[in-house]
CSV table of N, CA, C and O in Angstrom, one decimal:
chain,number,residue,atom,x,y,z
D,1,MET,N,-23.1,7.9,-11.6
D,1,MET,CA,-23.1,7.9,-9.8
D,1,MET,C,-21.9,7.0,-9.4
D,1,MET,O,-21.6,6.0,-9.8
D,2,ARG,N,-21.2,7.9,-8.5
D,2,ARG,CA,-20.0,7.1,-8.0
D,2,ARG,C,-19.9,5.9,-6.9
D,2,ARG,O,-21.2,6.1,-6.2
D,3,ASN,N,-19.2,5.1,-7.2
D,3,ASN,CA,-19.4,4.2,-6.0
D,3,ASN,C,-19.0,4.4,-4.7
D,3,ASN,O,-17.7,5.0,-4.6
D,4,TYR,N,-19.8,4.2,-3.6
D,4,TYR,CA,-19.4,4.5,-2.0
D,4,TYR,C,-17.8,4.1,-1.7
D,4,TYR,O,-17.6,4.6,-0.8
D,5,ARG,N,-17.5,3.2,-2.3
D,5,ARG,CA,-16.1,2.6,-1.8
D,5,ARG,C,-15.0,3.2,-2.6
D,5,ARG,O,-14.1,2.9,-2.1
D,6,GLU,N,-15.5,4.0,-3.4
D,6,GLU,CA,-14.1,4.6,-4.4
D,6,GLU,C,-13.3,5.7,-3.0
D,6,GLU,O,-12.4,6.1,-3.5
D,7,LYS,N,-14.2,6.2,-2.5
D,7,LYS,CA,-13.8,7.2,-1.5
D,7,LYS,C,-13.3,6.8,-0.1
D,7,LYS,O,-12.8,7.6,0.8
D,8,ARG,N,-13.1,5.7,0.1
D,8,ARG,CA,-12.7,5.2,1.3
D,8,ARG,C,-11.3,5.1,1.6
D,8,ARG,O,-10.4,5.0,1.0
D,9,TYR,N,-11.2,5.5,3.1
D,9,TYR,CA,-9.4,5.6,3.6
D,9,TYR,C,-8.8,4.2,3.7
D,9,TYR,O,-9.8,3.6,4.9
D,10,TYR,N,-7.5,3.7,3.4
D,10,TYR,CA,-7.1,2.5,3.7
D,10,TYR,C,-6.1,3.5,4.7
D,10,TYR,O,-5.3,3.9,3.9
D,11,SER,N,-5.7,3.4,6.2
D,11,SER,CA,-4.5,3.5,6.6
D,11,SER,C,-3.5,2.4,6.2
D,11,SER,O,-3.6,1.2,5.8
D,12,ARG,N,-2.4,3.1,6.1
D,12,ARG,CA,-1.1,2.2,6.2
D,12,ARG,C,-0.7,1.5,7.2
D,12,ARG,O,-1.2,2.1,8.6
D,13,VAL,N,-0.2,0.0,7.3
D,13,VAL,CA,0.0,-0.5,8.0
D,13,VAL,C,1.5,0.1,8.6
D,13,VAL,O,2.6,0.5,8.1
D,14,LYS,N,1.4,0.3,10.2
D,14,LYS,CA,2.6,1.2,10.8
D,14,LYS,C,3.5,0.1,11.1
D,14,LYS,O,3.5,-0.7,11.7
D,15,VAL,N,5.1,0.3,10.8
D,15,VAL,CA,6.0,-0.5,11.1
D,15,VAL,C,7.0,-0.1,11.8
D,15,VAL,O,7.0,1.4,11.9
D,16,CYS,N,7.3,-0.5,13.2
D,16,CYS,CA,8.1,-0.4,14.5
D,16,CYS,C,9.5,0.1,13.7
D,16,CYS,O,10.3,-0.4,13.0
D,17,GLN,N,10.1,1.8,13.8
D,17,GLN,CA,11.2,2.3,13.5
D,17,GLN,C,12.3,1.7,14.2
D,17,GLN,O,13.5,1.5,13.2
D,18,PHE,N,12.1,0.9,15.2
D,18,PHE,CA,13.2,0.7,16.0
D,18,PHE,C,13.5,-0.7,15.7
D,18,PHE,O,14.8,-1.3,15.6
D,19,CYS,N,12.8,-1.5,15.1
D,19,CYS,CA,12.9,-2.8,14.2
D,19,CYS,C,13.3,-3.0,13.0
D,19,CYS,O,14.4,-3.7,12.7
D,20,THR,N,13.2,-1.9,12.1
D,20,THR,CA,13.5,-1.8,11.0
D,20,THR,C,15.1,-1.4,10.9
D,20,THR,O,15.6,-2.0,10.0
D,21,ASP,N,15.1,-0.2,11.8
D,21,ASP,CA,16.6,0.0,12.0
D,21,ASP,C,17.3,-0.1,13.1
D,21,ASP,O,17.2,0.4,14.3
D,22,LYS,N,18.4,-1.1,12.8
D,22,LYS,CA,19.1,-1.6,14.1
D,22,LYS,C,19.8,-0.8,14.8
D,22,LYS,O,20.1,-0.7,15.8
D,23,ASN,N,20.3,0.5,14.0
D,23,ASN,CA,21.2,1.2,14.7
D,23,ASN,C,20.2,2.2,15.5
D,23,ASN,O,21.4,2.7,16.3
D,24,LEU,N,19.5,2.4,15.4
D,24,LEU,CA,18.9,3.3,16.1
D,24,LEU,C,18.5,2.8,17.6
D,24,LEU,O,17.8,1.8,17.5
D,25,LYS,N,18.9,3.3,18.6
D,25,LYS,CA,18.9,3.2,20.0
D,25,LYS,C,17.8,4.0,20.5
D,25,LYS,O,18.1,5.2,20.6
D,26,ILE,N,17.2,3.5,21.7
D,26,ILE,CA,16.5,4.6,23.0
D,26,ILE,C,17.3,4.5,23.8
D,26,ILE,O,17.7,4.1,24.5
D,27,ASN,N,17.3,6.0,24.1
D,27,ASN,CA,18.5,6.5,25.0
D,27,ASN,C,17.5,7.8,25.6
D,27,ASN,O,17.0,8.7,24.9
D,28,TYR,N,17.5,8.0,27.2
D,28,TYR,CA,17.0,9.1,27.9
D,28,TYR,C,17.6,10.3,27.4
D,28,TYR,O,17.0,11.6,27.6
D,29,LYS,N,18.5,10.3,27.1
D,29,LYS,CA,19.3,11.5,26.7
D,29,LYS,C,19.2,12.1,25.4
D,29,LYS,O,19.6,13.4,25.1
D,30,ASP,N,18.6,11.4,24.4
D,30,ASP,CA,18.2,11.8,23.2
D,30,ASP,C,16.9,12.7,22.8
D,30,ASP,O,15.9,12.0,22.6
D,31,VAL,N,16.7,13.7,23.4
D,31,VAL,CA,15.7,14.5,23.7
D,31,VAL,C,14.8,14.6,22.3
D,31,VAL,O,13.7,14.8,22.2
D,32,ASN,N,15.7,15.0,21.3
D,32,ASN,CA,14.7,15.0,20.0
D,32,ASN,C,14.3,14.1,19.2
D,32,ASN,O,13.2,14.0,18.4
D,33,LEU,N,14.7,12.6,19.5
D,33,LEU,CA,14.0,11.5,19.4
D,33,LEU,C,12.8,11.5,20.2
D,33,LEU,O,11.9,10.7,19.6
D,34,LEU,N,12.8,11.7,21.5
D,34,LEU,CA,11.8,11.4,22.5
D,34,LEU,C,10.7,12.4,22.1
D,34,LEU,O,9.5,12.0,22.2
D,35,GLN,N,10.9,13.7,21.5
D,35,GLN,CA,10.1,14.5,21.6
D,35,GLN,C,9.0,14.2,20.2
D,35,GLN,O,7.9,14.6,20.4
D,36,ARG,N,9.5,13.2,19.2
D,36,ARG,CA,8.5,12.7,18.3
D,36,ARG,C,7.6,11.9,18.7
D,36,ARG,O,6.4,11.9,18.4
D,37,TYR,N,7.5,11.4,20.2
D,37,TYR,CA,6.6,10.6,20.6
D,37,TYR,C,6.2,11.1,22.0
D,37,TYR,O,5.3,10.4,22.5
D,38,ILE,N,5.9,12.2,21.9
D,38,ILE,CA,5.1,13.0,23.1
D,38,ILE,C,4.4,14.0,22.2
D,38,ILE,O,4.6,14.9,21.2
D,39,ASP,N,3.0,14.4,22.7
D,39,ASP,CA,2.2,15.3,22.1
D,39,ASP,C,2.2,16.5,22.5
D,39,ASP,O,3.1,16.7,23.4
D,40,SER,N,1.4,17.6,22.2
D,40,SER,CA,1.3,19.0,22.8
D,40,SER,C,1.6,19.0,24.0
D,40,SER,O,1.7,20.1,24.5
D,41,THR,N,0.2,18.1,24.7
D,41,THR,CA,-0.1,18.7,26.0
D,41,THR,C,1.0,17.7,26.9
D,41,THR,O,1.3,17.8,27.9
D,42,GLY,N,2.3,17.4,26.4
D,42,GLY,CA,3.2,16.3,27.3
D,42,GLY,C,2.9,15.0,27.4
D,42,GLY,O,3.8,14.2,28.0
D,43,LYS,N,1.8,14.5,27.1
D,43,LYS,CA,1.7,13.1,27.0
D,43,LYS,C,2.3,12.0,26.1
D,43,LYS,O,2.5,12.7,25.0
D,44,ILE,N,2.7,11.0,26.6
D,44,ILE,CA,3.1,9.9,25.5
D,44,ILE,C,2.3,9.4,24.7
D,44,ILE,O,1.3,8.9,25.0
D,45,ARG,N,2.2,9.4,23.6
D,45,ARG,CA,1.4,9.0,22.3
D,45,ARG,C,1.3,7.6,22.4
D,45,ARG,O,2.4,6.7,22.3
D,46,PRO,N,0.1,7.0,22.2
D,46,PRO,CA,-0.3,5.7,22.2
D,46,PRO,C,0.6,4.8,20.8
D,46,PRO,O,0.9,5.4,19.8
D,47,ARG,N,0.6,3.3,20.8
D,47,ARG,CA,1.2,2.5,20.1
D,47,ARG,C,0.9,2.6,18.7
D,47,ARG,O,1.2,2.9,17.6
D,48,HIS,N,-0.5,3.1,18.6
D,48,HIS,CA,-1.6,3.0,17.4
D,48,HIS,C,-1.1,4.3,16.5
D,48,HIS,O,-1.4,4.6,15.5
D,49,GLN,N,-0.6,5.2,17.3
D,49,GLN,CA,-0.1,6.7,16.9
D,49,GLN,C,1.4,6.5,16.3
D,49,GLN,O,2.1,7.1,15.3
D,50,THR,N,2.0,6.1,17.4
D,50,THR,CA,3.6,6.0,16.7
D,50,THR,C,4.0,4.9,15.8
D,50,THR,O,4.8,5.2,15.1
D,51,GLY,N,3.5,3.6,15.9
D,51,GLY,CA,3.7,2.7,15.1
D,51,GLY,C,4.8,1.7,15.7
D,51,GLY,O,5.3,0.7,15.1
D,52,ALA,N,5.3,2.0,17.0
D,52,ALA,CA,6.2,1.4,17.6
D,52,ALA,C,5.5,-0.2,18.0
D,52,ALA,O,4.2,-0.2,18.6
D,53,CYS,N,6.6,-1.1,18.4
D,53,CYS,CA,6.0,-2.4,18.8
D,53,CYS,C,5.6,-2.2,20.5
D,53,CYS,O,6.4,-1.2,20.8
D,54,ALA,N,5.3,-3.6,20.9
D,54,ALA,CA,5.2,-3.1,22.1
D,54,ALA,C,6.1,-3.1,23.1
D,54,ALA,O,6.5,-2.5,24.0
D,55,LYS,N,7.5,-4.0,22.7
D,55,LYS,CA,8.8,-4.0,23.4
D,55,LYS,C,9.3,-2.6,23.2
D,55,LYS,O,9.7,-2.2,24.2
D,56,HIS,N,9.6,-1.8,22.3
D,56,HIS,CA,10.2,-0.5,22.1
D,56,HIS,C,8.8,0.5,22.9
D,56,HIS,O,9.6,1.7,23.1
D,57,GLN,N,8.0,0.4,22.5
D,57,GLN,CA,6.9,1.3,23.3
D,57,GLN,C,7.1,1.2,24.5
D,57,GLN,O,7.0,2.3,25.5
D,58,ARG,N,7.6,0.1,25.3
D,58,ARG,CA,7.7,0.3,27.0
D,58,ARG,C,8.9,0.9,27.0
D,58,ARG,O,9.1,1.7,27.7
D,59,GLU,N,10.2,0.8,26.2
D,59,GLU,CA,11.4,1.4,26.3
D,59,GLU,C,11.2,2.7,25.9
D,59,GLU,O,12.1,3.4,26.5
D,60,LEU,N,10.3,3.0,25.1
D,60,LEU,CA,10.0,4.6,25.0
D,60,LEU,C,9.3,5.2,26.1
D,60,LEU,O,10.2,6.3,26.3
D,61,ALA,N,8.8,4.7,26.4
D,61,ALA,CA,7.8,5.2,27.9
D,61,ALA,C,9.0,5.4,28.9
D,61,ALA,O,8.9,6.5,29.7
D,62,LYS,N,9.6,4.4,29.2
D,62,LYS,CA,10.8,4.5,30.3
D,62,LYS,C,11.9,5.4,30.0
D,62,LYS,O,12.1,6.4,30.9
D,63,ALA,N,12.3,5.7,28.8
D,63,ALA,CA,13.1,6.8,28.5
D,63,ALA,C,12.4,8.0,28.8
D,63,ALA,O,13.4,8.8,29.3
D,64,ILE,N,11.6,8.2,28.4
D,64,ILE,CA,10.6,9.5,28.2
D,64,ILE,C,10.4,9.9,29.9
D,64,ILE,O,10.8,11.1,30.3
D,65,LYS,N,10.2,9.2,30.8
D,65,LYS,CA,9.8,9.2,32.2
D,65,LYS,C,11.4,9.5,33.1
D,65,LYS,O,11.3,10.2,34.0
D,66,ASN,N,12.3,8.6,32.3
D,66,ASN,CA,13.8,9.1,32.9
D,66,ASN,C,14.1,10.6,32.9
D,66,ASN,O,14.6,11.3,33.2
D,67,ALA,N,13.9,11.1,31.4
D,67,ALA,CA,14.0,12.2,30.9
D,67,ALA,C,13.3,13.3,31.5
D,67,ALA,O,13.8,14.4,31.9
D,68,ARG,N,12.0,13.1,32.1
D,68,ARG,CA,11.4,13.9,32.8
D,68,ARG,C,11.6,14.2,34.1
D,68,ARG,O,11.8,15.2,34.8
D,69,HIS,N,12.3,12.7,34.5
D,69,HIS,CA,12.7,13.1,36.0
D,69,HIS,C,14.0,14.0,36.0
D,69,HIS,O,14.2,14.8,37.3
D,70,ILE,N,14.7,13.9,35.0
D,70,ILE,CA,16.3,14.6,34.9
D,70,ILE,C,15.9,16.3,34.3
D,70,ILE,O,16.8,16.9,34.6
D,71,ALA,N,14.8,16.5,33.8
D,71,ALA,CA,14.5,17.7,33.6
D,71,ALA,C,14.9,18.1,31.9
D,71,ALA,O,15.2,19.3,31.9
D,72,LEU,N,15.0,17.0,31.5
D,72,LEU,CA,15.2,17.3,30.0
D,72,LEU,C,13.8,17.5,29.2
D,72,LEU,O,13.9,18.1,27.8
D,73,LEU,N,13.0,16.6,29.7
D,73,LEU,CA,11.7,16.5,29.1
D,73,LEU,C,10.6,17.6,29.9
D,73,LEU,O,10.9,16.7,31.3
D,74,PRO,N,9.7,18.2,29.7
D,74,PRO,CA,8.8,18.6,30.5
D,74,PRO,C,7.8,17.9,30.7
D,74,PRO,O,7.1,16.8,30.0
D,75,PHE,N,7.3,17.4,32.5
D,75,PHE,CA,5.9,17.0,32.5
D,75,PHE,C,4.6,17.4,31.7
D,75,PHE,O,3.9,16.2,31.7
D,76,LYS,N,4.6,18.6,31.6
D,76,LYS,CA,3.5,19.2,31.1
D,76,LYS,C,3.8,19.9,29.9
D,76,LYS,O,4.7,20.5,29.5
D,77,GLY,N,2.9,20.0,28.9
D,77,GLY,CA,2.7,21.1,27.7
D,77,GLY,C,2.8,22.5,27.7
D,77,GLY,O,2.4,22.3,28.9
D,78,LYS,N,2.7,22.9,26.7
D,78,LYS,CA,2.0,24.5,26.7
D,78,LYS,C,0.5,24.7,27.0
D,78,LYS,O,-0.2,24.0,26.6
């Protein structure tokens, strides 16, 4: 009989992509980068899904909101 601990799932610790790669900048004009942080309904994904630190999550949210205001990103998904 198998031990119940053998099948346990352990999630990886997520590391902020922007802290590790200093060349990667958050810009409201970079729509391809920002779309990775929006789900299919158009909502901004939370930190525990994106793996971004608090500082960069705030910058992401601000850039996404600016891009929405200029109509580069939609307010709602499909």
